[in-house]
Each structure stands twice: as C-alpha cells, then as structure tokens.
JSON list of C-alpha atoms in Angstrom, two decimals:
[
{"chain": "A", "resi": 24, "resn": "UNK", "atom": "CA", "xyz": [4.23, 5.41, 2.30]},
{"chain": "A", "resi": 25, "resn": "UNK", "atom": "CA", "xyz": [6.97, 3.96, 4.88]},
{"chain": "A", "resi": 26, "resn": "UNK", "atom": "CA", "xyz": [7.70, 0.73, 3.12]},
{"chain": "A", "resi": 27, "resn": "UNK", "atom": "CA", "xyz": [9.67, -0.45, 6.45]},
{"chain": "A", "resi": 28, "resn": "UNK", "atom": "CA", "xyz": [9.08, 0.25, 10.19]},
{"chain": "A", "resi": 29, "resn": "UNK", "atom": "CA", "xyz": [11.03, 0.52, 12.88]},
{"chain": "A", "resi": 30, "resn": "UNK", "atom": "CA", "xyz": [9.21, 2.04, 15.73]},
{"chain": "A", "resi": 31, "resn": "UNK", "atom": "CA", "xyz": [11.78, 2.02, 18.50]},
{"chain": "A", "resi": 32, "resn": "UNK", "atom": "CA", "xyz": [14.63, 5.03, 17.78]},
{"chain": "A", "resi": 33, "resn": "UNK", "atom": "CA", "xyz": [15.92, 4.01, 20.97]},
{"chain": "A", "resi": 34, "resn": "UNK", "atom": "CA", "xyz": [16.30, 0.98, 22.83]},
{"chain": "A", "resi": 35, "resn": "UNK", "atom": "CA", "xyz": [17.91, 0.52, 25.88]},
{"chain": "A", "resi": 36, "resn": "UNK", "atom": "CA", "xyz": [18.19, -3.12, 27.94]},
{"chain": "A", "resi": 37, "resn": "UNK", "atom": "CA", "xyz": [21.03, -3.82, 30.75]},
{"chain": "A", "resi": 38, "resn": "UNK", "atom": "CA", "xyz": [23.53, -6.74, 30.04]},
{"chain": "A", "resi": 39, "resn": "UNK", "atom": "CA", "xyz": [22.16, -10.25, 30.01]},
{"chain": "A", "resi": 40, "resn": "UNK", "atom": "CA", "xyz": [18.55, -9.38, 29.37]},
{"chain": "A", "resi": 41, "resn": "UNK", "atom": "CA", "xyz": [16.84, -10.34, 26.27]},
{"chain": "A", "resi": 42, "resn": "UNK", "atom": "CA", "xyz": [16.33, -7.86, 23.16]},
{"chain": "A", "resi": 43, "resn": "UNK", "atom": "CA", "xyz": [14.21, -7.30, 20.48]},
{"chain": "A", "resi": 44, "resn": "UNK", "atom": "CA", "xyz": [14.01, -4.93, 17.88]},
{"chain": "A", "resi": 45, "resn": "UNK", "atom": "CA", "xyz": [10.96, -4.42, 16.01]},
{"chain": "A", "resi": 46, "resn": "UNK", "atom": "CA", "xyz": [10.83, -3.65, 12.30]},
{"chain": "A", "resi": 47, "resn": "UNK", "atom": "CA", "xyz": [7.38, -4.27, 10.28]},
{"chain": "A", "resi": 48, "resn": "UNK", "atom": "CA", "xyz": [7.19, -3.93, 6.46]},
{"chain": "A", "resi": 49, "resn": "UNK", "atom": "CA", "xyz": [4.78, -3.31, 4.06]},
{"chain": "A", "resi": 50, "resn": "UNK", "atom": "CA", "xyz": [5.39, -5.18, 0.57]},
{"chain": "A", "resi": 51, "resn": "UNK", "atom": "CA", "xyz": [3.10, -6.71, -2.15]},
{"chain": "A", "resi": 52, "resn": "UNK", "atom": "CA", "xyz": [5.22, -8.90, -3.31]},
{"chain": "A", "resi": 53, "resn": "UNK", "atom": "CA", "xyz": [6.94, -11.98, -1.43]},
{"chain": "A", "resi": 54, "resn": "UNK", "atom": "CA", "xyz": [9.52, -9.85, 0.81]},
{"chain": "A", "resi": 55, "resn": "UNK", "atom": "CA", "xyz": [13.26, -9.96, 0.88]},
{"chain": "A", "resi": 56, "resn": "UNK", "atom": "CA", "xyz": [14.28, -8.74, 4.32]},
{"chain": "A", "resi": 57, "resn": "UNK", "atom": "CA", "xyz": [17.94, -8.15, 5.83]},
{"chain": "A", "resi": 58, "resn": "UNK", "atom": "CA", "xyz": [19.16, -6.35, 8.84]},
{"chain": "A", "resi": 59, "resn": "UNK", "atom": "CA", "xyz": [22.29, -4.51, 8.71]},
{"chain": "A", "resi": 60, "resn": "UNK", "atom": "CA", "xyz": [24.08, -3.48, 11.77]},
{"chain": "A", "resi": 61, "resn": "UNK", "atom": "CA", "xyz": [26.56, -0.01, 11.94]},
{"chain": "A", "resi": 62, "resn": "UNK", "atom": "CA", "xyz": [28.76, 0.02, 14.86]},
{"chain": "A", "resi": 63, "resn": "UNK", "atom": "CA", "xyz": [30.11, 3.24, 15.82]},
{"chain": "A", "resi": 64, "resn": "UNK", "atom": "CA", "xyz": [32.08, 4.69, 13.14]},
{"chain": "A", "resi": 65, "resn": "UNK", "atom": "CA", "xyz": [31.74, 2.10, 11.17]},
{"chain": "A", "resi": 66, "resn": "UNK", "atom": "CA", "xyz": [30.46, 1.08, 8.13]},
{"chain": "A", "resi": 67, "resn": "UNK", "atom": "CA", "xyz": [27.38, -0.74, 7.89]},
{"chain": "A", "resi": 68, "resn": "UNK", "atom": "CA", "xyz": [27.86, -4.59, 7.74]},
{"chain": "A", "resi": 69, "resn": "UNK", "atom": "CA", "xyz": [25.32, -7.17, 6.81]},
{"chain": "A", "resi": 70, "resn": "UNK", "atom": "CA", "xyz": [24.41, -8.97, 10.18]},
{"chain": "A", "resi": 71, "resn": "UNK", "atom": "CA", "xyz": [21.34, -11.75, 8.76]},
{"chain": "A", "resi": 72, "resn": "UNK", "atom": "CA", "xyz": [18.82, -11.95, 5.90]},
{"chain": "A", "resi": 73, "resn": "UNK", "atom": "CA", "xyz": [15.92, -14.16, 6.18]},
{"chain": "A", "resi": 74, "resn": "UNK", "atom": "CA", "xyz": [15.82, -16.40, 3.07]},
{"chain": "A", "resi": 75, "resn": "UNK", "atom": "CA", "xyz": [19.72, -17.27, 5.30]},
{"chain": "A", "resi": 76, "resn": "UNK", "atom": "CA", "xyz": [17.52, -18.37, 8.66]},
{"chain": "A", "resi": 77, "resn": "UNK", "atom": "CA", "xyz": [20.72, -18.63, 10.41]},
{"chain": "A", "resi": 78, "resn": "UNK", "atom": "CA", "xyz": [21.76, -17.11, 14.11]},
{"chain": "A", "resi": 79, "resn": "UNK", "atom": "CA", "xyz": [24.88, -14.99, 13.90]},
{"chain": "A", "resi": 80, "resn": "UNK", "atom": "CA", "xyz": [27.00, -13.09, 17.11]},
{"chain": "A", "resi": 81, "resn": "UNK", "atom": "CA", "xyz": [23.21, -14.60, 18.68]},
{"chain": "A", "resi": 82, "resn": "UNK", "atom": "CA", "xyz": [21.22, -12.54, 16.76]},
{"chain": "A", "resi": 83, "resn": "UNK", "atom": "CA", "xyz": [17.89, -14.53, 14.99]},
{"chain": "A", "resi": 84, "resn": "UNK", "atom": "CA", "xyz": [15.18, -12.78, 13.05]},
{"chain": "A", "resi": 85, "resn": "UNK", "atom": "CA", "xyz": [12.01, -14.92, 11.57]},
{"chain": "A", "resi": 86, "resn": "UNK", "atom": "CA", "xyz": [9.69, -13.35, 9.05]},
{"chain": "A", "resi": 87, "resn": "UNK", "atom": "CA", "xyz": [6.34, -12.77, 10.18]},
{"chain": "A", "resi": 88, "resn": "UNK", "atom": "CA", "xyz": [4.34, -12.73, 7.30]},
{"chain": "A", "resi": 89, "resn": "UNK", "atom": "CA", "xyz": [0.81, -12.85, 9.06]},
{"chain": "A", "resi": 90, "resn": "UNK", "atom": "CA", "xyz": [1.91, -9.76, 10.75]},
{"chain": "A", "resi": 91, "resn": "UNK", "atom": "CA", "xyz": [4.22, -8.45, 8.34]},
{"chain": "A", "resi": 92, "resn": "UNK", "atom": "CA", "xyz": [6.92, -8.53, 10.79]},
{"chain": "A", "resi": 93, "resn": "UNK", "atom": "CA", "xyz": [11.06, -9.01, 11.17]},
{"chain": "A", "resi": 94, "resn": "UNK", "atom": "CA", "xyz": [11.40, -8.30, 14.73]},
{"chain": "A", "resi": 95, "resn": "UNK", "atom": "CA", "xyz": [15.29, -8.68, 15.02]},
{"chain": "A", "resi": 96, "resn": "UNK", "atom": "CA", "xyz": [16.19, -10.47, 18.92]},
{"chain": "A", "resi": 97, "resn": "UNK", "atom": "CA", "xyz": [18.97, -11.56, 21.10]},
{"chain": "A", "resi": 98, "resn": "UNK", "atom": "CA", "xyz": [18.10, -13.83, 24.29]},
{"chain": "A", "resi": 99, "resn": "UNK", "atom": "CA", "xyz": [21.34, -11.97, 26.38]},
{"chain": "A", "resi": 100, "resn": "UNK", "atom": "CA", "xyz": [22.42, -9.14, 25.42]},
{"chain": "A", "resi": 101, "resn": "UNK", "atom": "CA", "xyz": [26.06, -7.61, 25.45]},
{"chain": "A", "resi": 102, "resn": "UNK", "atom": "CA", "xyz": [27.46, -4.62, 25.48]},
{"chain": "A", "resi": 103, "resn": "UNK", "atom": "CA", "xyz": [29.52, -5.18, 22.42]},
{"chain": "A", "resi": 104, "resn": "UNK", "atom": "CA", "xyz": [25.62, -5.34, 20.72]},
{"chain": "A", "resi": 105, "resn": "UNK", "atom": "CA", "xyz": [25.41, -1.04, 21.35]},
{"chain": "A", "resi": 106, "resn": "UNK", "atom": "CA", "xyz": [25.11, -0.72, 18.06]},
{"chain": "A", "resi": 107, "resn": "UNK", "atom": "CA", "xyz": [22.49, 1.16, 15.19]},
{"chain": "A", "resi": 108, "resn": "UNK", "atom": "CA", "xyz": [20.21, -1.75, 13.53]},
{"chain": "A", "resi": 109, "resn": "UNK", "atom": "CA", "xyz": [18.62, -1.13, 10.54]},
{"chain": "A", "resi": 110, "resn": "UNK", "atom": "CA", "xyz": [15.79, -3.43, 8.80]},
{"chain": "A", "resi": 111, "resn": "UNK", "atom": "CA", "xyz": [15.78, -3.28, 4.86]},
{"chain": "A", "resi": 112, "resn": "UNK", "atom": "CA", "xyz": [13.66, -4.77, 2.54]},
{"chain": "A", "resi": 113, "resn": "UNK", "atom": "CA", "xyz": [14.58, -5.72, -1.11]},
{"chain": "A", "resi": 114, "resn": "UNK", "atom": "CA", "xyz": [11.69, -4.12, -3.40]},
{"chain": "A", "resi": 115, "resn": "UNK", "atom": "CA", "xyz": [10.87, -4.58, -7.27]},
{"chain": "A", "resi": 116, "resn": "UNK", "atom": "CA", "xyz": [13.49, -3.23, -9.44]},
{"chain": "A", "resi": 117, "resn": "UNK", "atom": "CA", "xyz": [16.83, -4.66, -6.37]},
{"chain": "A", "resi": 118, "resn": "UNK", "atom": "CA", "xyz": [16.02, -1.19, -4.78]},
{"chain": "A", "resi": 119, "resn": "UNK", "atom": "CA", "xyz": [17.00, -1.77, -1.04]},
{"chain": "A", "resi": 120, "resn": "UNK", "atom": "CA", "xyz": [15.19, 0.52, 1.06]},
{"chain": "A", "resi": 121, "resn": "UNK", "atom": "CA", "xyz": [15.97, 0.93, 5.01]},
{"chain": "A", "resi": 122, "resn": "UNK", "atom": "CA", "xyz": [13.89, 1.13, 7.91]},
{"chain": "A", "resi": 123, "resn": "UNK", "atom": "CA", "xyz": [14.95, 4.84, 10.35]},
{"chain": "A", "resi": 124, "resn": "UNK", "atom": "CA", "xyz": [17.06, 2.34, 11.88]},
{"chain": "A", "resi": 125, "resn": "UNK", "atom": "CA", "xyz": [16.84, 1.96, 16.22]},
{"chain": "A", "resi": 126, "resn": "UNK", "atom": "CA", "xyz": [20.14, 2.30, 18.53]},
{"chain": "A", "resi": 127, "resn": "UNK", "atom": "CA", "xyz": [20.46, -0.50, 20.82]},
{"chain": "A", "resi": 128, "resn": "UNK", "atom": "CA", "xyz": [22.10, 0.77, 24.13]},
{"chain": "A", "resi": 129, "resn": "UNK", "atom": "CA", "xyz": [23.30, -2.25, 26.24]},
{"chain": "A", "resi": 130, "resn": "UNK", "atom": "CA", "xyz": [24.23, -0.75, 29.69]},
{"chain": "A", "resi": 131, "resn": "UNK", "atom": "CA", "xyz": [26.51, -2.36, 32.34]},
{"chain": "B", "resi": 3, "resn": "UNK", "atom": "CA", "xyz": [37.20, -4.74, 5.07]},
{"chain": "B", "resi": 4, "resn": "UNK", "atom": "CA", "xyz": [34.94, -4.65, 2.90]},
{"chain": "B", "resi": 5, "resn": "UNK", "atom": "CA", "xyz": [36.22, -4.27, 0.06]},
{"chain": "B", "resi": 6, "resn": "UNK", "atom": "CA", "xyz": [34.57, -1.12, -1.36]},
{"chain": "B", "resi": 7, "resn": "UNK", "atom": "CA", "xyz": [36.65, 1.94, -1.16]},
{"chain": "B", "resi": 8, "resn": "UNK", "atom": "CA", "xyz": [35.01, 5.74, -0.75]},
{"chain": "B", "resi": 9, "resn": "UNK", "atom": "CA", "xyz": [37.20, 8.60, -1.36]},
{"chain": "B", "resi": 10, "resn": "UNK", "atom": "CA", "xyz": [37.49, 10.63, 0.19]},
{"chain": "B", "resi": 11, "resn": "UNK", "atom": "CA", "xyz": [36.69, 10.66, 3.81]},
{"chain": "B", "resi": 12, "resn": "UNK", "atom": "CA", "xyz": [35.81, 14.00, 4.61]},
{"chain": "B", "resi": 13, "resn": "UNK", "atom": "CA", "xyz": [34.97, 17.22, 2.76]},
{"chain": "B", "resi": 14, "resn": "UNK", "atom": "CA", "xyz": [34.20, 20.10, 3.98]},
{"chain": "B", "resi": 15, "resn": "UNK", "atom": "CA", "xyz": [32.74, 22.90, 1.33]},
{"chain": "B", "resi": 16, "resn": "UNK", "atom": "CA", "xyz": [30.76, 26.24, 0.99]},
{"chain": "B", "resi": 17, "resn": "UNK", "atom": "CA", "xyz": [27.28, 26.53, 0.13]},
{"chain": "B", "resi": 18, "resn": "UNK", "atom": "CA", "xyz": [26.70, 26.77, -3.61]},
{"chain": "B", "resi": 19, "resn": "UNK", "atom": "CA", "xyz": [29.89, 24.56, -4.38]},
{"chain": "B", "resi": 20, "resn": "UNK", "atom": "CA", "xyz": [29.91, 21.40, -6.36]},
{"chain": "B", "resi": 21, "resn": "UNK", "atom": "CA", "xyz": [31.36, 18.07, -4.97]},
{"chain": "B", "resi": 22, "resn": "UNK", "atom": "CA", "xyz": [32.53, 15.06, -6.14]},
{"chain": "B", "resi": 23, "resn": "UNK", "atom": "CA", "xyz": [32.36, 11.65, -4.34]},
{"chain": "B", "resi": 24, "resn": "UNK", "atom": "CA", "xyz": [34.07, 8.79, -5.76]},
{"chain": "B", "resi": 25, "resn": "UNK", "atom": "CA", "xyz": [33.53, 4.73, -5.25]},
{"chain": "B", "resi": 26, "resn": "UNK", "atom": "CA", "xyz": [35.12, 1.69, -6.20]},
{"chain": "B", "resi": 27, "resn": "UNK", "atom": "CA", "xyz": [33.34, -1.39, -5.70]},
{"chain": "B", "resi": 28, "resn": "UNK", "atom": "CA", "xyz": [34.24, -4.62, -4.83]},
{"chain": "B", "resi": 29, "resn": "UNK", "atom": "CA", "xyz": [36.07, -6.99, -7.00]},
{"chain": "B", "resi": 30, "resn": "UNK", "atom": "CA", "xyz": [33.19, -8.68, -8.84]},
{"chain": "B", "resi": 31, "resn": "UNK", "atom": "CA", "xyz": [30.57, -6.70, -8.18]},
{"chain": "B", "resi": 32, "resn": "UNK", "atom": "CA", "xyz": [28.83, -5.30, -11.09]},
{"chain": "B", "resi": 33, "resn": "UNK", "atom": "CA", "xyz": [26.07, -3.42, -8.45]},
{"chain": "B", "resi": 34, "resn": "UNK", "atom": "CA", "xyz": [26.57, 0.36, -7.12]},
{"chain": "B", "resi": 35, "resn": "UNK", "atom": "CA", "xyz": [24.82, 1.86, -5.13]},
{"chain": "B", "resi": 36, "resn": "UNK", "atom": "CA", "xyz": [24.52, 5.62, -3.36]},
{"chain": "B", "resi": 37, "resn": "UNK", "atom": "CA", "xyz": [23.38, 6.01, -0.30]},
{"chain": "B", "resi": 38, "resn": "UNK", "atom": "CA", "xyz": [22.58, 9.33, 2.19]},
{"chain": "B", "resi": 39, "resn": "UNK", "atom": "CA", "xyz": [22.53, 9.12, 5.58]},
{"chain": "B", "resi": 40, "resn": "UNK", "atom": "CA", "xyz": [21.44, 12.31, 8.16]},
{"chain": "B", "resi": 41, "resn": "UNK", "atom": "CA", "xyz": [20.51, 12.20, 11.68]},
{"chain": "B", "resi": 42, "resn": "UNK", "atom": "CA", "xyz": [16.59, 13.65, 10.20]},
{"chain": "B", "resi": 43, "resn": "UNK", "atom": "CA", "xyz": [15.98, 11.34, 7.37]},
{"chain": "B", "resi": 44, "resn": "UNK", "atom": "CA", "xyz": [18.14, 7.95, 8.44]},
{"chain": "B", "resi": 45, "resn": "UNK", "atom": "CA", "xyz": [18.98, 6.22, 5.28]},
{"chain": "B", "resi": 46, "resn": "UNK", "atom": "CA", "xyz": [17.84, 7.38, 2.02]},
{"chain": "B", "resi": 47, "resn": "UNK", "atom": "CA", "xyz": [18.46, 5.50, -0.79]},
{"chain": "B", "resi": 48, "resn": "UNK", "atom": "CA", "xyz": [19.41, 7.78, -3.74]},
{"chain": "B", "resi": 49, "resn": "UNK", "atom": "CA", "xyz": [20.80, 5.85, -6.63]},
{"chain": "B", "resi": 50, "resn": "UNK", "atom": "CA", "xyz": [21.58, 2.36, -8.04]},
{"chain": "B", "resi": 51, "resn": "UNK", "atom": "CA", "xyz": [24.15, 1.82, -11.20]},
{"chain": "B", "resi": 52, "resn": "UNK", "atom": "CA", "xyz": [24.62, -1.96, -13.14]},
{"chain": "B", "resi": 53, "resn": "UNK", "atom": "CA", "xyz": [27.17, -2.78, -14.99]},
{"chain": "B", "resi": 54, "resn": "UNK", "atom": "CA", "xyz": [27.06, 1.12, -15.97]},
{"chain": "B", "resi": 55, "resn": "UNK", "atom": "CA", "xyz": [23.43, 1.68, -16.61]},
{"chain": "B", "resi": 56, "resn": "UNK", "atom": "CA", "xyz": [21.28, 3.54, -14.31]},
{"chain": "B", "resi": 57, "resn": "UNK", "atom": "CA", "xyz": [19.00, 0.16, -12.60]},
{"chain": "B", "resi": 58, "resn": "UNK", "atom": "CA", "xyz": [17.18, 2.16, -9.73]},
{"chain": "B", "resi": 59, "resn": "UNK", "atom": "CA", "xyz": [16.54, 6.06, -8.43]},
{"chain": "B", "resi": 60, "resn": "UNK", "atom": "CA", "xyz": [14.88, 6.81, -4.88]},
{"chain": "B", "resi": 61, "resn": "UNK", "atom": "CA", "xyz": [14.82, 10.22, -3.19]},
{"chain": "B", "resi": 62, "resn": "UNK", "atom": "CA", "xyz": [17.49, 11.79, -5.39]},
{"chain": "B", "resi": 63, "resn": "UNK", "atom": "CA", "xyz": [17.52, 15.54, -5.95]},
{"chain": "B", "resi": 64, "resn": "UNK", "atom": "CA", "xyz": [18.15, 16.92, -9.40]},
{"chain": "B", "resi": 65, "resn": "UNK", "atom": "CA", "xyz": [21.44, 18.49, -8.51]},
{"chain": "B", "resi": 66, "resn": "UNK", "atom": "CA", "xyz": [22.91, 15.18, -7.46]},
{"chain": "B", "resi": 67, "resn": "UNK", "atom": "CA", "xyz": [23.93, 13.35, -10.66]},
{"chain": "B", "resi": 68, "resn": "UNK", "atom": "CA", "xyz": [25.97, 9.94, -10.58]},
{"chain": "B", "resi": 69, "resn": "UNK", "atom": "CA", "xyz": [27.15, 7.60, -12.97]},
{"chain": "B", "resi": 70, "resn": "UNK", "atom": "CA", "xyz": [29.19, 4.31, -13.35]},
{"chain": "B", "resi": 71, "resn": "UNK", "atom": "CA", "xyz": [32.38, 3.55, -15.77]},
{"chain": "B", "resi": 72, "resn": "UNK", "atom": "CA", "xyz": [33.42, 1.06, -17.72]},
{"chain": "B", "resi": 73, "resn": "UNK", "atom": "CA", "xyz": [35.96, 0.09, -14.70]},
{"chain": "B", "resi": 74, "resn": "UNK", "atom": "CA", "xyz": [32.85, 0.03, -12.56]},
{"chain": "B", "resi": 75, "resn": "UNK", "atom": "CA", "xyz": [33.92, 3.01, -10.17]},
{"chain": "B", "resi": 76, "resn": "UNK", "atom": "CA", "xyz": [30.84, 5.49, -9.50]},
{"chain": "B", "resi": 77, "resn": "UNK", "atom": "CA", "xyz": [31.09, 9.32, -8.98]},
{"chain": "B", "resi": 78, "resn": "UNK", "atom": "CA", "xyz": [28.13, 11.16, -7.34]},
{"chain": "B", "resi": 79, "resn": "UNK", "atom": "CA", "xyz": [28.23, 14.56, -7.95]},
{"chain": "B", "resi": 80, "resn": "UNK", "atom": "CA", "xyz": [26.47, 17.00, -5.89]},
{"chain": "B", "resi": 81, "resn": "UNK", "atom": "CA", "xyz": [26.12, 20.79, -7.16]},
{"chain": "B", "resi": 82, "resn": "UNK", "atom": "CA", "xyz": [24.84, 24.24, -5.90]},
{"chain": "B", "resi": 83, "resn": "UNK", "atom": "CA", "xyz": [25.08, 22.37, -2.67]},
{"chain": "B", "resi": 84, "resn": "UNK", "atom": "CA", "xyz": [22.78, 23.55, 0.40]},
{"chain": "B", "resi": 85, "resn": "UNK", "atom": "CA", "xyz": [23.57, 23.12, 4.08]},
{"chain": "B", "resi": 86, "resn": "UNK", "atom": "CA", "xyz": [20.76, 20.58, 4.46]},
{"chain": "B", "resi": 87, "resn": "UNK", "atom": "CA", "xyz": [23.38, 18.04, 2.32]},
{"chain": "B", "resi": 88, "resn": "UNK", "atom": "CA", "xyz": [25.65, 17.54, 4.99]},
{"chain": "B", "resi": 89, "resn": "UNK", "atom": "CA", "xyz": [25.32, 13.74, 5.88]},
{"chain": "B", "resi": 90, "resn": "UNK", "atom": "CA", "xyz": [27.20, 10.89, 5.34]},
{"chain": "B", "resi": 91, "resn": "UNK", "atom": "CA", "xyz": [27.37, 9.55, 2.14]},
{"chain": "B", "resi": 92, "resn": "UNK", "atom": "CA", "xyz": [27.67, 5.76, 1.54]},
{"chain": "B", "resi": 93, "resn": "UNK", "atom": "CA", "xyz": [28.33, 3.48, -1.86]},
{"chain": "B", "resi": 94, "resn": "UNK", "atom": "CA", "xyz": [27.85, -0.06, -1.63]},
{"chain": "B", "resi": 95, "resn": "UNK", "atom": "CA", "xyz": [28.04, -2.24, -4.03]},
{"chain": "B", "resi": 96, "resn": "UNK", "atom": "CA", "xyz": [26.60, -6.03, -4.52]},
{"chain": "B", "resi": 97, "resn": "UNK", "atom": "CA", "xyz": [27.28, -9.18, -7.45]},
{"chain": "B", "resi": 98, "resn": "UNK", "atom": "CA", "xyz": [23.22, -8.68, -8.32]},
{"chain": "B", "resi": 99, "resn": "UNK", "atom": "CA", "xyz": [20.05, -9.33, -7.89]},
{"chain": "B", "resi": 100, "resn": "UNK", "atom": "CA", "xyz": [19.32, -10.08, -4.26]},
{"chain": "B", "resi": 101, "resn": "UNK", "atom": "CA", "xyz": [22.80, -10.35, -3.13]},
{"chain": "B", "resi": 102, "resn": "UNK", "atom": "CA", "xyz": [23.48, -8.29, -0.01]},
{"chain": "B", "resi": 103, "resn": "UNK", "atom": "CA", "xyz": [25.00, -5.03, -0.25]},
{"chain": "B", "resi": 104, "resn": "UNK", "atom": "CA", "xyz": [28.60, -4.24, 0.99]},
{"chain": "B", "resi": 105, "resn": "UNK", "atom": "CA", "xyz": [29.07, -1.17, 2.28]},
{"chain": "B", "resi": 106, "resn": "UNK", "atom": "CA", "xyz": [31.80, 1.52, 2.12]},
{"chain": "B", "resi": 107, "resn": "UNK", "atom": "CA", "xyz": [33.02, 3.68, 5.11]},
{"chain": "B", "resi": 108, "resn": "UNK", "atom": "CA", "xyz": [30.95, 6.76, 4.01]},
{"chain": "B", "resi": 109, "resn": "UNK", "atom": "CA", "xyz": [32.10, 10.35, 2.65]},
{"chain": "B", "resi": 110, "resn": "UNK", "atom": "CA", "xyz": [31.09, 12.43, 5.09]},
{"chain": "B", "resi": 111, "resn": "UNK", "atom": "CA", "xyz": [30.19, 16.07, 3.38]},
{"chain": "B", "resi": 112, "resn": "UNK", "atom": "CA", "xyz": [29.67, 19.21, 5.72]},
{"chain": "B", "resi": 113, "resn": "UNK", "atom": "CA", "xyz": [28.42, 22.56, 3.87]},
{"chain": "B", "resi": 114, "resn": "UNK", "atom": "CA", "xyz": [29.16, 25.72, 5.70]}
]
C-alpha cells in the first residue's frame, strides 16, 4: 500500500505565481513528515520537516492530519525552485520511505 | 557538502557481474542507509545499518547484500546484476532516531 502520495509527477507554474505541491500519507501512528528537495545533479538535501514548522528559501509545509496531508507551498515562485520534491514519512522501525517525488518546473 | 562520501561515481558493468558500492558516513553518524533511485520506481528504500547491525530492510532483492564496519563505512553489493539495476544509488546516513537523513551524491550503476 503507497504509504506516501504525491499525485502531481509534474508541475509546472510561471515565475511569481504561487505553488503547491501535494503529498498525502497514510500512517497509523503519529507521522513524522520531511520534504527533501534534489536539484539537478545533485544530491538530495533536506529542505523542512514538520515537527521544525519553520519557512526556509520560502518554502512552508503544515501537517494536515484531518486530511492526512503535507501539501508542500511557495506564495512566488522562482526559477531557482525547478527542482524534484520529494515527501517522506518516518515509519516504525526509523525506516524513511519517499513519496514518487513531483518536478517543479518554474518557467520565465 | 554533505559530508557523506559515495565511491565511486559511476560504474558501468555487464549483465551477470557483481558490484560493489562503498559509503562513508558523516562524522557522527552512527545511521546508514541505501537507497535506489530509477526513473520507474522513484525512490526505493532498500536498506538501513546502526552502529553495524542491520535496523531496517524495504524492497531489497536477495542479490543485493550490504553491511556496515566497525569504522561505520557501508558496502552494498549487488551480484548477477540485471539491466533493470541501473539507477542511481544513494547512502545517507543520520545521528538516529528521527534525525534527518544526509544524503550522498549517488553511485550511478549502468548494466549493459
């Protein structure tokens, strides 16, 4: 069963509009979420974690637990953002498990 | 940077071959963990180490074997190797628990 969901593989916005990446979960437990961010060959970095509830390069995330949700969003979007974001969620036993993952495309 | 080192970058290697794919982790952290990434199955977790005991397995196939040292470096080996293991290949490696994971630069493997 997909533990974490991320709908979109593709999303593309033009520079300056808002952005929002969707990524639901499904988890017994109390959930541990994270997204991680993998600019083009790079590695992946840690971008925010929830239990953190801080904004970083503008990015905010708020766990949804009602609907199970960690939608990921920017109010203005740049083009530095093109990027692959993946959701993960920390289950039993510290086994980090990813979401597909959803390319942001931020065109000029 | 960092701080968790993947040799090497690239391999390229016959079906049938074996591999090896080698990780250090960062300073401090006691967590390793072995990651497979393809363009069909995203990010498949394959394999967690502590400290040198096996914590965690996901979708890991029974020719892929890993293990951690007493230095806390990891090897993943892959054997009889197909051409549906090409992918990249990440370790990262965490202090425990529910730290967050840093990530290496990836092996990336291609079978021909």
């Amino acid at each position: 069963a997909q533990r974490v969901t991320q709908p979109e593989k593709l999303l593309s916005v033009f520079k300056g509009a808002p952005v929002e990446l969707k990524c639901n979960y499904s988890y017994s437990g109390s959930p541990e979420l994270f997204w991680y961010v993998q600019y083009s060959r790079q590695r992946l970095q840690l971008l925010l974690r929830h239990i953190s509830r801080e904004s970083i390069k503008g990015f905010t995330a708020d766990l949804n637990k009602g609907e199970t949700s960690f939608h990921l969003k920017k109010p203005f979007a740049q083009e530095e953002d093109s990027a692959m974001y993946y959701c993960a969620l920390l289950e039993y036993g510290n086994k980090l498990v990813f979401g597909a993952g959803t390319i942001l495309r931020v065109k000029s | 940077d960092s701080g968790v080192t993947q040799t090497p970058k690239h391999l390229i290697t016959a079906t049938g071959q074996r591999v090896t794919l080698r990780c250090s982790p960062r300073s401090g952290d006691l967590s390793v963990y072995w990651y497979q990434q393809s363009l069909d199955q995203g990010l498949q977790f394959l394999i967690q180490y502590y400290n040198g005991e096996e914590r965690a397995k996901g979708n890991i196939l029974e020719r892929f074997s890993a293990q951690q040292f007493p230095d806390l470096h990891s090897e993943l080996n892959l054997s009889s190797l197909e051409l549906g293991d090409s992918a990249l290949y990440f370790c990262a490696s965490s202090v425990e628990g529910n730290s967050p994971l840093h990530f290496g630069n990836g092996t990336r493997l291609t079978v021909t």
